[in-house]
Tab-separated table of C-alpha atoms in Angstrom:
chain	number	residue	atom	x	y	z
A	1	GLU	CA	-32.846	100.854	19.717
A	2	ASP	CA	-29.698	100.867	17.206
A	3	TRP	CA	-31.612	97.715	15.090
A	4	MET	CA	-34.677	97.832	14.293
A	5	VAL	CA	-36.671	95.394	11.607
A	6	GLU	CA	-39.871	96.855	10.673
A	7	ALA	CA	-42.407	94.601	8.868
A	8	ASP	CA	-45.445	94.229	6.684
A	9	GLU	CA	-46.509	91.377	9.198
A	10	LEU	CA	-44.767	89.699	12.198
A	11	ASP	CA	-45.292	86.399	14.246
A	12	MET	CA	-43.515	85.419	16.934
A	13	ASP	CA	-42.625	81.827	18.330
A	14	ASP	CA	-42.024	81.691	21.786
A	15	ASN	CA	-41.728	78.202	21.546
A	16	GLU	CA	-38.552	78.275	19.617
A	17	LYS	CA	-37.771	81.989	20.229
A	18	THR	CA	-37.895	82.517	16.786
A	19	GLY	CA	-39.646	84.992	14.659
A	20	THR	CA	-41.019	85.311	10.455
A	21	ALA	CA	-41.228	88.554	8.663
A	22	HIS	CA	-42.848	89.364	5.581
A	23	GLY	CA	-41.994	92.462	3.648
A	24	ALA	CA	-38.959	93.064	6.139
A	25	ILE	CA	-36.985	95.814	6.441
A	26	LEU	CA	-34.043	96.055	8.384
A	27	LYS	CA	-32.503	99.980	9.631
A	28	PHE	CA	-29.653	100.594	11.543
A	29	LEU	CA	-30.206	104.106	13.631
A	30	GLY	CA	-33.000	104.753	11.742
A	31	VAL	CA	-31.043	104.267	7.952
A	32	PRO	CA	-33.281	101.545	5.754
A	33	ILE	CA	-30.088	99.092	5.103
A	34	GLY	CA	-32.070	96.069	4.017
A	35	TYR	CA	-34.785	94.327	2.236
A	36	THR	CA	-36.541	91.072	1.832
A	37	PRO	CA	-40.061	89.652	1.214
A	38	TRP	CA	-39.564	86.893	3.536
A	39	GLY	CA	-36.684	85.620	6.547
A	40	THR	CA	-36.863	84.279	10.118
A	41	PHE	CA	-34.620	84.988	12.661
A	42	SER	CA	-33.582	84.492	16.074
A	43	TYR	CA	-34.226	86.441	19.406
A	44	ASN	CA	-32.672	84.420	22.317
A	45	LYS	CA	-29.213	84.697	21.234
A	46	GLU	CA	-29.097	81.410	19.327
A	47	ARG	CA	-27.269	79.956	16.007
A	48	LYS	CA	-29.766	79.084	13.655
A	49	THR	CA	-29.561	77.449	10.531
A	50	GLY	CA	-30.911	78.737	7.402
A	51	PHE	CA	-29.662	81.577	4.512
A	52	LEU	CA	-27.820	84.576	5.768
A	53	SER	CA	-28.056	87.929	3.826
A	54	PRO	CA	-26.197	87.588	0.042
A	55	LEU	CA	-23.437	89.856	-0.967
A	56	TYR	CA	-23.090	92.000	-3.798
A	57	SER	CA	-20.107	93.897	-5.017
A	58	MET	CA	-18.071	94.744	-8.314
A	59	ASN	CA	-14.493	95.464	-9.165
A	60	GLY	CA	-11.941	95.173	-12.338
A	61	ARG	CA	-11.072	91.323	-11.605
A	62	THR	CA	-14.288	89.249	-10.273
A	63	GLY	CA	-17.001	91.374	-12.262
A	64	ILE	CA	-20.173	91.727	-11.603
A	65	ASP	CA	-19.528	89.615	-7.522
A	66	ILE	CA	-22.701	87.696	-6.051
A	67	SER	CA	-22.440	85.421	-2.275
A	68	LEU	CA	-24.975	83.448	-0.897
A	69	PRO	CA	-24.060	81.747	2.145
A	70	PHE	CA	-25.631	79.408	3.794
A	71	TYR	CA	-25.562	78.770	7.854
A	72	TRP	CA	-25.584	75.177	9.461
A	73	ASN	CA	-26.086	74.772	12.580
A	74	ILE	CA	-24.576	71.142	13.257
A	75	ALA	CA	-24.829	71.202	16.796
A	76	PRO	CA	-23.633	73.611	19.809
A	77	ASN	CA	-19.768	72.843	19.446
A	78	MET	CA	-19.989	72.539	16.034
A	79	ASP	CA	-21.063	74.946	13.033
A	80	ALA	CA	-20.414	75.259	8.659
A	81	THR	CA	-20.546	78.036	6.405
A	82	ILE	CA	-21.639	77.065	3.321
A	83	LYS	CA	-21.176	79.968	0.451
A	84	ALA	CA	-21.677	79.827	-3.223
A	85	ARG	CA	-19.991	82.791	-5.248
A	86	GLY	CA	-21.143	83.550	-8.640
A	87	MET	CA	-18.588	85.827	-10.346
A	88	SER	CA	-19.538	87.040	-14.029
A	89	LYS	CA	-15.536	87.101	-15.003
A	90	ARG	CA	-14.173	83.889	-12.905
A	91	GLY	CA	-16.967	81.732	-13.025
A	92	ALA	CA	-18.999	79.912	-9.951
A	93	MET	CA	-16.943	79.918	-6.270
A	94	LEU	CA	-18.078	77.120	-3.521
A	95	SER	CA	-16.575	78.160	0.148
A	96	ASN	CA	-17.275	76.230	3.117
A	97	GLU	CA	-15.930	76.544	6.505
A	98	PHE	CA	-16.196	73.754	8.917
A	99	ARG	CA	-15.298	75.136	12.600
A	100	TYR	CA	-15.479	72.399	15.632
A	101	ILE	CA	-14.778	73.022	19.877
A	102	THR	CA	-14.475	70.510	22.413
A	103	LYS	CA	-13.086	70.521	25.441
A	104	ASN	CA	-9.785	68.780	24.610
A	105	MET	CA	-9.660	70.158	20.854
A	106	LYS	CA	-10.978	72.972	18.199
A	107	GLY	CA	-10.037	73.649	15.071
A	108	THR	CA	-10.837	75.431	11.345
A	109	TYR	CA	-11.834	73.862	8.149
A	110	ILE	CA	-12.111	76.260	5.246
A	111	PHE	CA	-12.022	74.913	1.417
A	112	ASP	CA	-12.502	77.111	-1.474
A	113	ILE	CA	-12.699	75.881	-4.772
A	114	VAL	CA	-13.440	77.402	-8.562
A	115	PRO	CA	-13.714	74.644	-10.756
A	116	SER	CA	-12.952	76.356	-13.861
A	117	ASP	CA	-11.836	79.774	-13.938
A	118	ILE	CA	-13.392	81.939	-16.986
A	119	GLU	CA	-10.248	83.898	-17.254
A	120	THR	CA	-7.620	81.253	-16.599
A	121	LYS	CA	-9.642	78.192	-17.749
A	122	GLN	CA	-7.688	76.267	-14.360
A	123	ASN	CA	-9.222	74.794	-11.211
A	124	ARG	CA	-8.400	77.209	-8.165
A	125	ASN	CA	-8.648	76.381	-5.264
A	126	ARG	CA	-7.736	77.025	-1.333
A	127	ILE	CA	-7.118	74.979	1.902
A	128	GLU	CA	-6.743	76.739	5.671
A	129	LEU	CA	-6.608	73.651	8.073
A	130	LYS	CA	-6.331	74.600	11.942
A	131	HIS	CA	-6.422	71.927	14.446
A	132	SER	CA	-4.901	72.609	18.406
A	133	HIS	CA	-5.542	69.205	20.468
A	134	ILE	CA	-4.654	68.740	24.246
A	135	LEU	CA	-3.750	64.793	25.052
A	136	GLY	CA	-3.686	64.614	28.749
A	137	LYS	CA	-0.655	64.605	31.068
A	138	GLY	CA	1.129	67.393	29.929
A	139	TRP	CA	1.087	66.518	25.913
A	140	ASN	CA	-0.576	68.780	23.396
A	141	TYR	CA	-0.379	69.138	19.399
A	142	ASN	CA	-1.323	71.604	16.725
A	143	PHE	CA	-1.276	71.977	13.075
A	144	ASN	CA	-1.732	74.590	11.125
A	145	TYR	CA	-2.053	74.021	7.451
A	146	ASN	CA	-2.442	76.997	3.696
A	147	LYS	CA	-2.117	76.300	0.954
A	148	VAL	CA	-3.549	77.932	-2.149
A	149	SER	CA	-3.186	76.112	-6.167
A	150	ASP	CA	-1.617	79.394	-7.480
A	151	ASP	CA	0.471	82.827	-7.046
A	152	LEU	CA	-2.637	84.707	-7.697
A	153	TYR	CA	-5.118	82.915	-6.004
A	154	PHE	CA	-5.777	86.036	-3.335
A	155	ARG	CA	-5.282	89.052	-5.971
A	156	ASP	CA	-7.875	87.320	-8.262
A	157	LEU	CA	-10.238	85.975	-5.866
A	158	GLY	CA	-9.503	87.659	-1.930
A	159	LYS	CA	-11.753	89.823	-0.782
A	160	GLY	CA	-10.335	92.653	1.607
A	161	ILE	CA	-6.404	93.542	1.892
A	162	LYS	CA	-6.143	90.782	4.862
A	163	LEU	CA	-6.793	87.842	2.331
A	164	THR	CA	-4.964	90.252	-1.279
A	165	SER	CA	-1.704	91.086	1.075
A	166	ARG	CA	-0.983	87.406	1.963
A	167	THR	CA	2.910	86.484	0.711
A	168	GLN	CA	3.565	83.548	3.420
A	169	LEU	CA	1.215	80.714	3.735
A	170	LEU	CA	2.264	78.912	7.317
A	171	GLN	CA	2.562	74.775	7.001
A	172	GLN	CA	3.100	73.610	10.330
A	173	ALA	CA	2.970	70.772	12.651
A	174	ARG	CA	3.596	71.085	16.467
A	175	LEU	CA	4.072	68.496	19.224
A	176	GLY	CA	4.324	69.869	22.468
A	177	TYR	CA	4.909	68.738	26.201
A	178	ARG	CA	4.689	70.886	29.793
A	179	ASP	CA	4.629	70.049	32.933
A	180	ARG	CA	6.103	70.442	36.649
A	181	LEU	CA	9.475	70.100	37.548
A	182	GLY	CA	9.477	69.103	41.484
A	183	LYS	CA	7.570	71.493	43.780
A	184	SER	CA	8.501	74.407	42.134
A	185	GLY	CA	9.841	74.358	38.336
A	186	ILE	CA	8.503	73.637	34.422
A	187	LEU	CA	9.691	71.572	31.904
A	188	GLU	CA	8.841	72.621	28.120
A	189	PHE	CA	9.605	70.763	25.349
A	190	SER	CA	8.049	71.270	21.518
A	191	ALA	CA	8.754	69.787	18.497
A	192	GLN	CA	8.441	70.687	15.284
A	193	ALA	CA	8.381	71.033	11.355
A	194	GLN	CA	7.716	74.683	9.714
A	195	GLN	CA	7.723	75.937	6.103
A	196	TYR	CA	5.677	78.182	4.052
A	197	GLN	CA	4.220	78.652	0.756
A	198	THR	CA	5.675	81.622	-0.633
A	199	ILE	CA	3.561	83.408	-3.410
A	200	GLN	CA	4.880	85.488	-5.513
A	201	ASP	CA	2.854	88.503	-6.960
A	202	PRO	CA	4.698	89.360	-10.453
A	203	ALA	CA	4.103	93.061	-9.273
A	204	ARG	CA	5.476	92.733	-5.799
A	205	PRO	CA	8.587	89.583	-5.689
A	206	ALA	CA	8.863	88.046	-1.739
A	207	GLY	CA	11.752	86.446	-0.751
A	208	ALA	CA	10.996	82.853	0.618
A	209	PRO	CA	11.746	82.459	4.185
A	210	TYR	CA	13.861	79.194	5.558
A	211	LYS	CA	12.217	76.198	6.166
A	212	LYS	CA	13.233	73.934	9.929
A	213	LEU	CA	12.482	70.289	9.372
A	214	PRO	CA	12.913	70.132	12.705
A	215	GLU	CA	13.166	72.395	15.546
A	216	LEU	CA	13.185	70.914	18.547
A	217	LEU	CA	13.259	73.211	22.028
A	218	LEU	CA	13.652	72.600	25.933
A	219	ARG	CA	13.131	74.743	28.308
A	220	ALA	CA	13.620	74.024	32.718
A	221	THR	CA	13.472	76.202	35.299
A	222	GLN	CA	13.463	74.917	38.802
A	223	ARG	CA	12.499	78.109	41.972
A	224	ASP	CA	14.182	78.965	45.249
A	225	VAL	CA	17.277	76.340	44.563
A	226	LEU	CA	19.463	77.701	47.472
A	227	GLY	CA	17.676	80.807	47.409
A	228	VAL	CA	18.080	81.603	44.138
A	229	ASP	CA	16.033	80.689	40.630
A	230	LEU	CA	17.881	78.307	37.777
A	231	ASP	CA	17.100	78.702	33.842
A	232	LEU	CA	17.470	76.478	31.331
A	233	LYS	CA	16.236	77.006	27.420
A	234	ALA	CA	18.317	75.053	24.856
A	235	SER	CA	17.281	74.539	20.820
A	236	TYR	CA	18.360	72.524	17.741
A	237	ALA	CA	17.105	73.377	13.940
A	238	GLU	CA	17.848	71.926	10.759
A	239	PHE	CA	16.853	75.031	8.091
A	240	ALA	CA	16.958	74.751	4.267
A	241	HIS	CA	15.570	76.940	1.693
A	242	VAL	CA	14.216	76.082	-1.253
A	243	ASP	CA	16.585	78.412	-3.314
A	244	GLU	CA	19.852	77.460	-1.629
A	245	LYS	CA	20.877	75.191	-4.925
A	246	THR	CA	20.791	78.213	-7.304
A	247	ASP	CA	21.339	81.345	-5.027
A	248	PRO	CA	25.447	80.926	-3.045
A	249	ASN	CA	24.262	82.950	-0.557
A	250	LYS	CA	21.151	80.798	1.132
A	251	VAL	CA	22.557	77.841	2.415
A	252	ALA	CA	21.452	74.551	4.379
A	253	GLY	CA	22.737	73.320	8.135
A	254	LYS	CA	22.191	72.942	11.934
A	255	ARG	CA	22.259	75.296	14.376
A	256	TYR	CA	22.028	74.691	18.465
A	257	THR	CA	21.701	77.194	20.691
A	258	PHE	CA	22.606	76.635	24.945
A	259	PHE	CA	21.815	79.116	27.472
A	260	PRO	CA	21.555	78.284	31.325
A	261	ASN	CA	21.287	81.520	33.602
A	262	VAL	CA	20.817	82.133	37.586
A	263	SER	CA	18.812	84.813	38.876
A	264	LYS	CA	18.053	85.902	42.668
A	265	PRO	CA	14.706	87.840	42.705
A	266	ILE	CA	15.262	90.033	45.914
A	267	GLU	CA	11.046	91.307	46.780
A	268	ASN	CA	9.505	93.141	49.261
A	269	SER	CA	5.404	95.200	49.299
A	270	PHE	CA	6.550	98.030	47.813
A	271	GLY	CA	9.433	96.944	44.791
A	272	PHE	CA	11.852	93.955	43.345
A	273	ILE	CA	15.292	93.866	41.888
A	274	THR	CA	16.864	90.990	39.894
A	275	PRO	CA	20.331	90.439	38.772
A	276	LYS	CA	20.806	88.110	36.430
A	277	PHE	CA	23.704	86.273	35.127
A	278	GLY	CA	23.694	83.725	32.646
A	279	LEU	CA	26.398	82.109	29.776
A	280	HIS	CA	24.866	82.009	25.832
A	281	HIS	CA	26.314	79.496	23.268
A	282	THR	CA	25.275	78.955	19.745
A	283	GLY	CA	26.880	77.160	17.243
A	284	TYR	CA	26.003	76.263	13.250
A	285	MET	CA	26.971	73.238	10.817
A	286	LEU	CA	26.542	74.469	7.736
A	287	ASN	CA	26.473	72.589	4.479
A	288	ARG	CA	29.185	75.112	2.435
A	289	SER	CA	31.501	78.037	3.215
A	290	THR	CA	30.415	81.331	1.233
A	291	ALA	CA	31.641	84.990	0.863
A	292	ASN	CA	30.267	85.978	3.740
A	293	ILE	CA	30.636	83.186	5.784
A	294	PRO	CA	34.421	81.966	5.348
A	295	GLU	CA	33.933	78.723	7.593
A	296	LYS	CA	31.200	76.124	7.607
A	297	ASN	CA	31.244	75.258	11.480
A	298	ILE	CA	30.810	78.577	13.622
A	299	SER	CA	29.868	78.521	17.152
A	300	ARG	CA	30.340	81.871	19.869
A	301	THR	CA	30.011	82.197	23.589
A	302	ILE	CA	28.893	85.237	25.328
A	303	PRO	CA	28.120	85.886	29.389
A	304	ILE	CA	24.911	87.847	29.343
A	305	MET	CA	24.317	89.968	32.705
A	306	SER	CA	21.046	91.376	33.378
A	307	LEU	CA	18.957	93.572	36.483
A	308	ASP	CA	15.576	93.845	36.650
A	309	SER	CA	13.978	96.184	39.233
A	310	GLY	CA	10.614	98.466	39.551
A	311	ILE	CA	8.791	100.145	42.631
A	312	THR	CA	5.131	99.867	43.004
A	313	ALA	CA	3.398	102.361	44.806
A	314	THR	CA	-0.180	102.028	46.516
A	315	ARG	CA	-2.736	104.587	48.118
A	316	GLU	CA	-6.369	104.910	48.785
A	317	THR	CA	-7.712	108.346	47.767
A	318	LYS	CA	-11.405	109.611	46.556
A	319	ILE	CA	-12.578	111.051	42.746
A	320	PHE	CA	-16.080	112.000	43.313
A	321	GLY	CA	-16.740	110.980	46.175
A	322	GLU	CA	-16.462	107.023	45.815
A	323	GLY	CA	-12.847	105.402	47.355
A	324	PHE	CA	-10.641	103.885	44.784
A	325	ASN	CA	-6.705	102.140	45.116
A	326	GLN	CA	-4.278	104.246	43.283
A	327	THR	CA	-1.497	101.812	41.959
A	328	VAL	CA	1.495	103.382	40.285
């Protein structure tokens, strides 16, 4: 056994499928890694409400760092983890993570707060909201909103490089549509607004990305029209930058693209070859010209040709007396 719990006293409840241990030692591969004078656990893989193992650490920014998480099994499709965290150099933090999932939607809400940081004397907090929802009849929407109270939040309070290395926090909302087009086609459309909160660490300044408010995307495909496949991709975006008024190289404006193309798939049992031809048009309408961009209205139209091909070889073979199909 990899994991083993040894206890002075152990009560097993087969009705609830839970165990209650007194004087318990948790071992991994025979090595003791934890002790508790009392604890309960589930042994049928069901989630269980209760306190989780406390977490201990120490570093130069938070000092002695102790966390006590509580897991709440609200419903079969819904749960929450509430964590009280005490830091000798920062004070008390309350963290909340709420998750849910249904047939048509799912999401995660995270909210962390330090009411009064001992060193900065400020309220510090973090919000992360994620939600996706299938509305039916081809429609869906989702949003992803992230925000922290200050630029040094993750550096001072984050744990792990996944958090402390973050410099761009996505803030996006999207509405999408997808359905069949005719007998063998697909129509896709989406509209989204997107921007980022840029976290400026004085030790490693980061440039802010452009905002897209909004961006519209369209794709339509139709297969086997007089023996060829038709495809259309189009987009429109209005973009802006937080530094466009102070940085002469940052411009705002509109961009549109239009890319119709036609392809001819040729396939058989051992391979395929697909020639494709399209015309790509791109246009910009900018709010001003710069030294590098002398014209505000710029466009281009270029032909695009491609050839995609492949060969598939299959044979029957035996490995250690067992029959297999080998495909290259």
